[in-house]
mmCIF file of N, CA, C and O in Angstrom:
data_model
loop_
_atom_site.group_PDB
_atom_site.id
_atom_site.type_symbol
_atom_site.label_atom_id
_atom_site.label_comp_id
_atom_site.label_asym_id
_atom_site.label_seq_id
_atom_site.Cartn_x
_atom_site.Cartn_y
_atom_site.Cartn_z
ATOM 1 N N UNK A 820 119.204 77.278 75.690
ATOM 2 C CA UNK A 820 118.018 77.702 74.965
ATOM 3 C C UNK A 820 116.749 77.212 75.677
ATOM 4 O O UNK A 820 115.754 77.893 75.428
ATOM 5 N N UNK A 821 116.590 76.279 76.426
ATOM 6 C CA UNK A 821 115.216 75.206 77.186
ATOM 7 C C UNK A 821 115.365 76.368 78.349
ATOM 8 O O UNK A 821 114.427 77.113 78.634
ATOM 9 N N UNK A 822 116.633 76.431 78.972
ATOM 10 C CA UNK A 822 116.214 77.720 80.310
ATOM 11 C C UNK A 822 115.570 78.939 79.760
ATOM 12 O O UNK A 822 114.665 79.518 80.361
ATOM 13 N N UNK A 823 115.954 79.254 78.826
ATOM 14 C CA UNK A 823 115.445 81.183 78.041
ATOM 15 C C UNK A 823 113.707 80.666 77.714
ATOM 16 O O UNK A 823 112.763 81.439 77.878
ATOM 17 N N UNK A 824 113.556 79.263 77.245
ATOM 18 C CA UNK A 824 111.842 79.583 76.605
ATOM 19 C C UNK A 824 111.175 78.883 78.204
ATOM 20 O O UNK A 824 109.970 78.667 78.333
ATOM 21 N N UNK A 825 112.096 78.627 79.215
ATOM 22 C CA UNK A 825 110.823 78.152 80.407
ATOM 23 C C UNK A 825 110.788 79.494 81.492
ATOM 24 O O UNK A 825 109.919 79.700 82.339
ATOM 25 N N UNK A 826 112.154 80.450 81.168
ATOM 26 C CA UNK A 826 112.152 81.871 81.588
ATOM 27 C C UNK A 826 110.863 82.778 80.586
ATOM 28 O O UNK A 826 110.137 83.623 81.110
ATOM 29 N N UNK A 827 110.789 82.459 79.317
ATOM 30 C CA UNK A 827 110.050 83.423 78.651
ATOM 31 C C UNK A 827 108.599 82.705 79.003
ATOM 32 O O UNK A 827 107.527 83.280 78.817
ATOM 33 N N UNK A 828 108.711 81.467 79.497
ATOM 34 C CA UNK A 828 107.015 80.898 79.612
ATOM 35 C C UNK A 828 106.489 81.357 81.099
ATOM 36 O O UNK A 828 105.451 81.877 81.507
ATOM 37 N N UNK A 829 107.509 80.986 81.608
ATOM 38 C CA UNK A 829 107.206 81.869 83.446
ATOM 39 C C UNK A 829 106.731 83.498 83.117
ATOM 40 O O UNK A 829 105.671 83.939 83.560
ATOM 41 N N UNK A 830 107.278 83.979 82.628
ATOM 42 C CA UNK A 830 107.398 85.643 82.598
ATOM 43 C C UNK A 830 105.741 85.710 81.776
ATOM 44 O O UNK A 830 104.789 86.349 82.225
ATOM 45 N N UNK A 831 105.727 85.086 80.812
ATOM 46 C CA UNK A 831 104.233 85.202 80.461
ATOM 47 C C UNK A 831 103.447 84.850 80.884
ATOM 48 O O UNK A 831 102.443 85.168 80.246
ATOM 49 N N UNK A 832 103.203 84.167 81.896
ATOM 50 C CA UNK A 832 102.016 83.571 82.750
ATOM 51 C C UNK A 832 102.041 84.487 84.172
ATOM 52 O O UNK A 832 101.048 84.908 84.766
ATOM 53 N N UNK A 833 103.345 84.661 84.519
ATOM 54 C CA UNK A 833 103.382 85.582 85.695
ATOM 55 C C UNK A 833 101.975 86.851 85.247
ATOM 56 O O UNK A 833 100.988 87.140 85.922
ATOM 57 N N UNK A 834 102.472 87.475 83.641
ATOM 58 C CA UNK A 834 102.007 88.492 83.275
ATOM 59 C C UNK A 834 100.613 88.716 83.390
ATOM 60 O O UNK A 834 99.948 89.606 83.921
ATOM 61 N N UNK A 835 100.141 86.964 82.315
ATOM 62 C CA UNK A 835 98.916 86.917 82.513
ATOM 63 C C UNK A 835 97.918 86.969 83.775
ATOM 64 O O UNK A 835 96.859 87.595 83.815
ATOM 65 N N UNK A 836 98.567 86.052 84.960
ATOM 66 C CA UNK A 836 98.062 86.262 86.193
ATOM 67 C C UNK A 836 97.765 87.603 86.870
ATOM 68 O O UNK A 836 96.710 87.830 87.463
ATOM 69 N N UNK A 837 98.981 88.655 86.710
ATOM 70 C CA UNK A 837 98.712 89.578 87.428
ATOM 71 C C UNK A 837 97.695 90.433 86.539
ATOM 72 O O UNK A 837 96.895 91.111 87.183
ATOM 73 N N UNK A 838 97.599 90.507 84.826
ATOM 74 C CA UNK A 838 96.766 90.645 84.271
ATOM 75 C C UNK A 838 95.185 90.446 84.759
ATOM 76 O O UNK A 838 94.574 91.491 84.987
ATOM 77 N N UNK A 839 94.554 89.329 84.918
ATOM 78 C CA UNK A 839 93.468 88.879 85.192
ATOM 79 C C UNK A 839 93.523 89.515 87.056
ATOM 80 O O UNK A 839 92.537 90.099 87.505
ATOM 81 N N UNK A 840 94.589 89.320 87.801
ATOM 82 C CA UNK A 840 94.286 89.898 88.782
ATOM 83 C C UNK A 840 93.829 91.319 88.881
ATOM 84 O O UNK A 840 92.664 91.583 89.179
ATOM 85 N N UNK A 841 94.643 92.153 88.660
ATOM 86 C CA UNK A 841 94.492 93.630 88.117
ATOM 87 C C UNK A 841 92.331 93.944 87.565
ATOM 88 O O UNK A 841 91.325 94.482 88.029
ATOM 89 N N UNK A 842 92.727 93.232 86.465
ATOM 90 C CA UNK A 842 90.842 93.006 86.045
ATOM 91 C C UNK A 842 90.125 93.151 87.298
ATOM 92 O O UNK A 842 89.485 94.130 87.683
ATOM 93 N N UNK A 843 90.324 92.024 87.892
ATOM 94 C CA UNK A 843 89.220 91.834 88.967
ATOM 95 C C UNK A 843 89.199 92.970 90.169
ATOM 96 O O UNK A 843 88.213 93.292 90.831
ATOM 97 N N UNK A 844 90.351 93.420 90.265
ATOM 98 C CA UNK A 844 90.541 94.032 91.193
ATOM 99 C C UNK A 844 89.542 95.315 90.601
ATOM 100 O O UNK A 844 88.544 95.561 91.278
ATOM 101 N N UNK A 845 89.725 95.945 89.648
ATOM 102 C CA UNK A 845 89.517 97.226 88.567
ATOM 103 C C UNK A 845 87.862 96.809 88.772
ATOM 104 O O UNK A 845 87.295 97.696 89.410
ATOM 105 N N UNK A 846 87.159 95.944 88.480
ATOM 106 C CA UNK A 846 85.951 95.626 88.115
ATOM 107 C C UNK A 846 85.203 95.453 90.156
ATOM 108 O O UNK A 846 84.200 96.121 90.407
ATOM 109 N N UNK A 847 85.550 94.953 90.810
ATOM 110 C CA UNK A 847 85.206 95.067 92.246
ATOM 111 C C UNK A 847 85.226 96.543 92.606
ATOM 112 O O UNK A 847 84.547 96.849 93.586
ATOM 113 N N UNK A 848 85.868 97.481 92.000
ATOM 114 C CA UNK A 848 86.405 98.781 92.106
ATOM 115 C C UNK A 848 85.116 99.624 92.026
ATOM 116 O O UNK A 848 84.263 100.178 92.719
ATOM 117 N N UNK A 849 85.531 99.361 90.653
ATOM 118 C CA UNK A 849 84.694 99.937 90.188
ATOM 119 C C UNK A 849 83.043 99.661 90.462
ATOM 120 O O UNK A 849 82.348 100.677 90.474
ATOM 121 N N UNK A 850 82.669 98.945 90.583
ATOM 122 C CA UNK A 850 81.272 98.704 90.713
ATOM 123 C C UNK A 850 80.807 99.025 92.567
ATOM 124 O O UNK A 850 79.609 99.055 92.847
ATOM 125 N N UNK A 851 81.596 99.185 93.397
ATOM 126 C CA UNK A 851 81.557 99.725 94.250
ATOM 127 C C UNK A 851 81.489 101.767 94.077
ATOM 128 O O UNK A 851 80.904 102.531 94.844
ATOM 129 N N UNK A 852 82.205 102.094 92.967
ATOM 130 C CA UNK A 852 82.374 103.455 92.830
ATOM 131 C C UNK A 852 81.226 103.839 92.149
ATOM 132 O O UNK A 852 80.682 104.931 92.314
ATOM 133 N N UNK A 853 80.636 102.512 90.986
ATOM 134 C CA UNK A 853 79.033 102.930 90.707
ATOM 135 C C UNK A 853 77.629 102.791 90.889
ATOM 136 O O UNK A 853 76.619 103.295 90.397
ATOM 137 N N UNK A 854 78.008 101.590 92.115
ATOM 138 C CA UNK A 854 76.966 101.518 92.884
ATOM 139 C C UNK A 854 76.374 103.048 93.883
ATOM 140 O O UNK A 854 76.176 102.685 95.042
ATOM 141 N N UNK A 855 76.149 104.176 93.741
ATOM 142 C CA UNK A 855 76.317 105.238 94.778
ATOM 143 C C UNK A 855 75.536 104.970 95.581
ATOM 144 O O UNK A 855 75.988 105.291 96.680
ATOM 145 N N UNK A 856 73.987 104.281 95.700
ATOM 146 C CA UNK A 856 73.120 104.145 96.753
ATOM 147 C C UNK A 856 73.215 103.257 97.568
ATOM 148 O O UNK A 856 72.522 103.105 98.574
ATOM 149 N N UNK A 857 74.493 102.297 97.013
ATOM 150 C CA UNK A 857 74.425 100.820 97.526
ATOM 151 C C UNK A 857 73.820 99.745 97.761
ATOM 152 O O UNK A 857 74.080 98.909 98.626
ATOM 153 N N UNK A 858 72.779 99.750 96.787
ATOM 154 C CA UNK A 858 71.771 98.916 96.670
ATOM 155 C C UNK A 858 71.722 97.554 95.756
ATOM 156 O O UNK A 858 70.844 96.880 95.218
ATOM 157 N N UNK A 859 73.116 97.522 95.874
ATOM 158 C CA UNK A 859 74.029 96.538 95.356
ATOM 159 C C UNK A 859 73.648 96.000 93.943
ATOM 160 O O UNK A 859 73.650 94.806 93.643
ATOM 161 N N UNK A 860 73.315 97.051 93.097
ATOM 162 C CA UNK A 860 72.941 97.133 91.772
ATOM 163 C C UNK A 860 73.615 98.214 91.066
ATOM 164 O O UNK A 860 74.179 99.037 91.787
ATOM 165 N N UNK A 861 73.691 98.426 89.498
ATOM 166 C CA UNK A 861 73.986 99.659 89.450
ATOM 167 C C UNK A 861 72.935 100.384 88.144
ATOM 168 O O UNK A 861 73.109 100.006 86.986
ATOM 169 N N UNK A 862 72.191 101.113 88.371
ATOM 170 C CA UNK A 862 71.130 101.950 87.536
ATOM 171 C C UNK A 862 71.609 102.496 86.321
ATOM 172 O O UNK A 862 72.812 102.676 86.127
ATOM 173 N N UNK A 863 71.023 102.678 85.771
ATOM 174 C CA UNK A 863 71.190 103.442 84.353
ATOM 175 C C UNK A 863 71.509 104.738 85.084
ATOM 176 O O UNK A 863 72.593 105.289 84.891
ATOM 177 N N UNK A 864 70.436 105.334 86.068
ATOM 178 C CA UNK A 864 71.031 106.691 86.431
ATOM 179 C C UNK A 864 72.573 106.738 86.834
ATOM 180 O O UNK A 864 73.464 107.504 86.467
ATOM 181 N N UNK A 865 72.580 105.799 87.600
ATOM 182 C CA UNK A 865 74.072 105.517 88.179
ATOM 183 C C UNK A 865 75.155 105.304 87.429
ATOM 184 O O UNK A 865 76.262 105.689 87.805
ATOM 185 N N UNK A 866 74.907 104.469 85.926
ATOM 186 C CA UNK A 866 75.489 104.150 85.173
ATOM 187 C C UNK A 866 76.402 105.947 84.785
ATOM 188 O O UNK A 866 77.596 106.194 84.955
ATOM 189 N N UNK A 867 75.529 106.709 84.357
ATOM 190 C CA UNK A 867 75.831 108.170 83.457
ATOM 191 C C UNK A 867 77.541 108.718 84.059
ATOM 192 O O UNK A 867 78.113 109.578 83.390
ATOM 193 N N UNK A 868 78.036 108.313 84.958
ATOM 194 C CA UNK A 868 78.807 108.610 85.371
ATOM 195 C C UNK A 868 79.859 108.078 84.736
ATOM 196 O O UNK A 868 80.932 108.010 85.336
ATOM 197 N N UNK A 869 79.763 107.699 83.672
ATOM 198 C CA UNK A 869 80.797 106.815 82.772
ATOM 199 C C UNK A 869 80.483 106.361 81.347
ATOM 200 O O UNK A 869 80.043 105.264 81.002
ATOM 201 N N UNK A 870 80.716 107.148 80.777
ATOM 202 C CA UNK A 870 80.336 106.971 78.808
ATOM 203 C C UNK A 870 80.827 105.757 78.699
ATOM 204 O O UNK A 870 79.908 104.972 78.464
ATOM 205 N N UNK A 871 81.898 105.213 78.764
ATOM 206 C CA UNK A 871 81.656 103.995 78.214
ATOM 207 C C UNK A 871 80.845 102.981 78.763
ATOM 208 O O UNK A 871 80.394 102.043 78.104
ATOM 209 N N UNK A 872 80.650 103.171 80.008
ATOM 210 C CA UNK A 872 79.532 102.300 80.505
ATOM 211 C C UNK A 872 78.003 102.559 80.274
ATOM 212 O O UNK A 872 77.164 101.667 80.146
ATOM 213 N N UNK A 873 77.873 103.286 80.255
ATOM 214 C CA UNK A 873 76.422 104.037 79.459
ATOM 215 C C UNK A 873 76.507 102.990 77.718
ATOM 216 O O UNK A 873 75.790 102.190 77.117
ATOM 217 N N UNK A 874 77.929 103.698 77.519
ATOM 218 C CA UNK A 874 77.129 102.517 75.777
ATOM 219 C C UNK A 874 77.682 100.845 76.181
ATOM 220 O O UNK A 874 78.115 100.146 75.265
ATOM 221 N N UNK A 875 77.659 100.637 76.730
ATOM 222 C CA UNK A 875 78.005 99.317 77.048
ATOM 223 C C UNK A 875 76.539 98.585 78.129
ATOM 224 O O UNK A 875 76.324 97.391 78.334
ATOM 225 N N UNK A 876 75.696 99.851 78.678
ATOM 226 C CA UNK A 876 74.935 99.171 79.445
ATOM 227 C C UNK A 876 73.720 98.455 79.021
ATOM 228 O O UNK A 876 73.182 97.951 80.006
ATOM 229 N N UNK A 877 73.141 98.241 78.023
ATOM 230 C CA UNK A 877 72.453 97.365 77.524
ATOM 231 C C UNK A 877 72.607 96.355 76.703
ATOM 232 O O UNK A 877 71.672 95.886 76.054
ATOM 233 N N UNK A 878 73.884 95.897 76.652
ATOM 234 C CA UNK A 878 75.014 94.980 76.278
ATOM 235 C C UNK A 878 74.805 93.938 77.481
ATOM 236 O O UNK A 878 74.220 92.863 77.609
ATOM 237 N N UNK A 879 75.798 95.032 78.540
ATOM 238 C CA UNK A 879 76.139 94.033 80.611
ATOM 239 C C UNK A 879 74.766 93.827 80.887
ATOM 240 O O UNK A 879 74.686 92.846 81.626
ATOM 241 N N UNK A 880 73.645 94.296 80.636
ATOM 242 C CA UNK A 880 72.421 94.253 81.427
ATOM 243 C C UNK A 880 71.297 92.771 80.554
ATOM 244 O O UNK A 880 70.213 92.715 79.973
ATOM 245 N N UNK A 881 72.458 91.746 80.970
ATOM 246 C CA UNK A 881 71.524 90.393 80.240
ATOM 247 C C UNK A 881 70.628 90.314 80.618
ATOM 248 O O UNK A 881 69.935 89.973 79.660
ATOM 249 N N UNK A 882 69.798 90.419 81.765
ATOM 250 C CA UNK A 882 68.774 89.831 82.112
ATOM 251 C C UNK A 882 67.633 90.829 81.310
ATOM 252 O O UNK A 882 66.533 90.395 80.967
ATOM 253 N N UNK A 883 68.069 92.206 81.073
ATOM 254 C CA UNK A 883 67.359 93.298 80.939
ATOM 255 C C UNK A 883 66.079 94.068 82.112
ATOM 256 O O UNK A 883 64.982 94.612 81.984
ATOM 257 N N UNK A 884 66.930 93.741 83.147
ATOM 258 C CA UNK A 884 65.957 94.809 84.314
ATOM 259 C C UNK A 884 66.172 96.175 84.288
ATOM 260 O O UNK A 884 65.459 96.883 84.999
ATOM 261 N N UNK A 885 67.032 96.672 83.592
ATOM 262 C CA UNK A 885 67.156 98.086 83.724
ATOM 263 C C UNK A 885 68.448 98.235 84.862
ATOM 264 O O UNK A 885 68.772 99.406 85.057
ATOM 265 N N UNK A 886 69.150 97.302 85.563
ATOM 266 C CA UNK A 886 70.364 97.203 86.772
ATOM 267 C C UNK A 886 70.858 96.593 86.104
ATOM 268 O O UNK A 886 70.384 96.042 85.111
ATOM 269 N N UNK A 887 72.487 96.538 86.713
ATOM 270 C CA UNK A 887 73.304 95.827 86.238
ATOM 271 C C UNK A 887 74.044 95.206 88.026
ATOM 272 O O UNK A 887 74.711 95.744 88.909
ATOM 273 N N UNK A 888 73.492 93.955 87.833
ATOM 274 C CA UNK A 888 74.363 92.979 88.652
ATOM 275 C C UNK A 888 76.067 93.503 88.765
ATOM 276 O O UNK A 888 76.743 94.325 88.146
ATOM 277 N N UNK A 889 76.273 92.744 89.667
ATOM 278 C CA UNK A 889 77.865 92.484 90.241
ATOM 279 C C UNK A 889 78.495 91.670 89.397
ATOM 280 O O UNK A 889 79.721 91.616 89.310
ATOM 281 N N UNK A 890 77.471 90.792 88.533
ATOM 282 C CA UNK A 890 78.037 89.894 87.796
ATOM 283 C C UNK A 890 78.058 90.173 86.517
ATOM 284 O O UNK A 890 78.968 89.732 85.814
ATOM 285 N N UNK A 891 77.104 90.916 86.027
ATOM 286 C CA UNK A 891 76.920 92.141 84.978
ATOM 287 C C UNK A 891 78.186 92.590 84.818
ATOM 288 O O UNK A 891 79.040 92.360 83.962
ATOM 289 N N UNK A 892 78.166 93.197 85.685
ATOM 290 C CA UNK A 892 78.892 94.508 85.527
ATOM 291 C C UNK A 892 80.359 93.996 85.334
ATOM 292 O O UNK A 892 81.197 94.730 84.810
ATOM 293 N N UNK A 893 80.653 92.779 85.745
ATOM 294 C CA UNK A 893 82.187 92.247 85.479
ATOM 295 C C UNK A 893 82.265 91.921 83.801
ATOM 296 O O UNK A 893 83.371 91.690 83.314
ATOM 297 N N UNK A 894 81.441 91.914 83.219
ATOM 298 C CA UNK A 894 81.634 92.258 81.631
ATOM 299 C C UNK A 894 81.940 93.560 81.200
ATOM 300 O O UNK A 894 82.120 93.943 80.043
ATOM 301 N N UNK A 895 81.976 94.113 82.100
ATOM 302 C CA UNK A 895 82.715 95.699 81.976
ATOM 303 C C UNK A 895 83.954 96.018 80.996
ATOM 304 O O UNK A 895 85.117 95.994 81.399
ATOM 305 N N UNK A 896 83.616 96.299 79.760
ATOM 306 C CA UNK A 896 85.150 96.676 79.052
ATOM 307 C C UNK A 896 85.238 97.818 79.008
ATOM 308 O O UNK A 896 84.692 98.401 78.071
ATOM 309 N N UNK A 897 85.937 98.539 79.977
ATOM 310 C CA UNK A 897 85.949 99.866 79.777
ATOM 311 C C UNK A 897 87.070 100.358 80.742
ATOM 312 O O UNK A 897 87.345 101.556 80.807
#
């Protein structure tokens, strides 16, 4: 029974890891796919290319410049 719950504790952390990896990967991705000018920001215009990021962008946009950072933009739930 101690081997099955340190097998079921491995298997869930494996999960979680590749979980959070996956994220990051998805969010670097993506913000490269909505950056289009590369001006290593991403615009409200730029944003439109994605409804959920459109209602999410004055949420990610803490500072409130109207861009959304690299670091912004990793609050991305979408």
């Amino acid at each position: 029974q101690k081997e099955n719950m340190m097998k079921t504790a491995m298997t869930m952390m494996t999960a979680m890891a590749l979980t959070v990896l996956a994220t990051q990967a998805i969010a670097g991705e993506g913000f490269e796919k909505y950056d289009t000018d590369g001006d290593g920001t991403i615009s409200l215009n730029e944003a439109t290319a994605n409804s959920a990021l459109m209602g999410q962008f004055k949420v990610l946009d803490s500072n409130g410049d109207g861009l959304l950072s690299r670091k912004e933009f990793s609050e991305f739930n979408g």
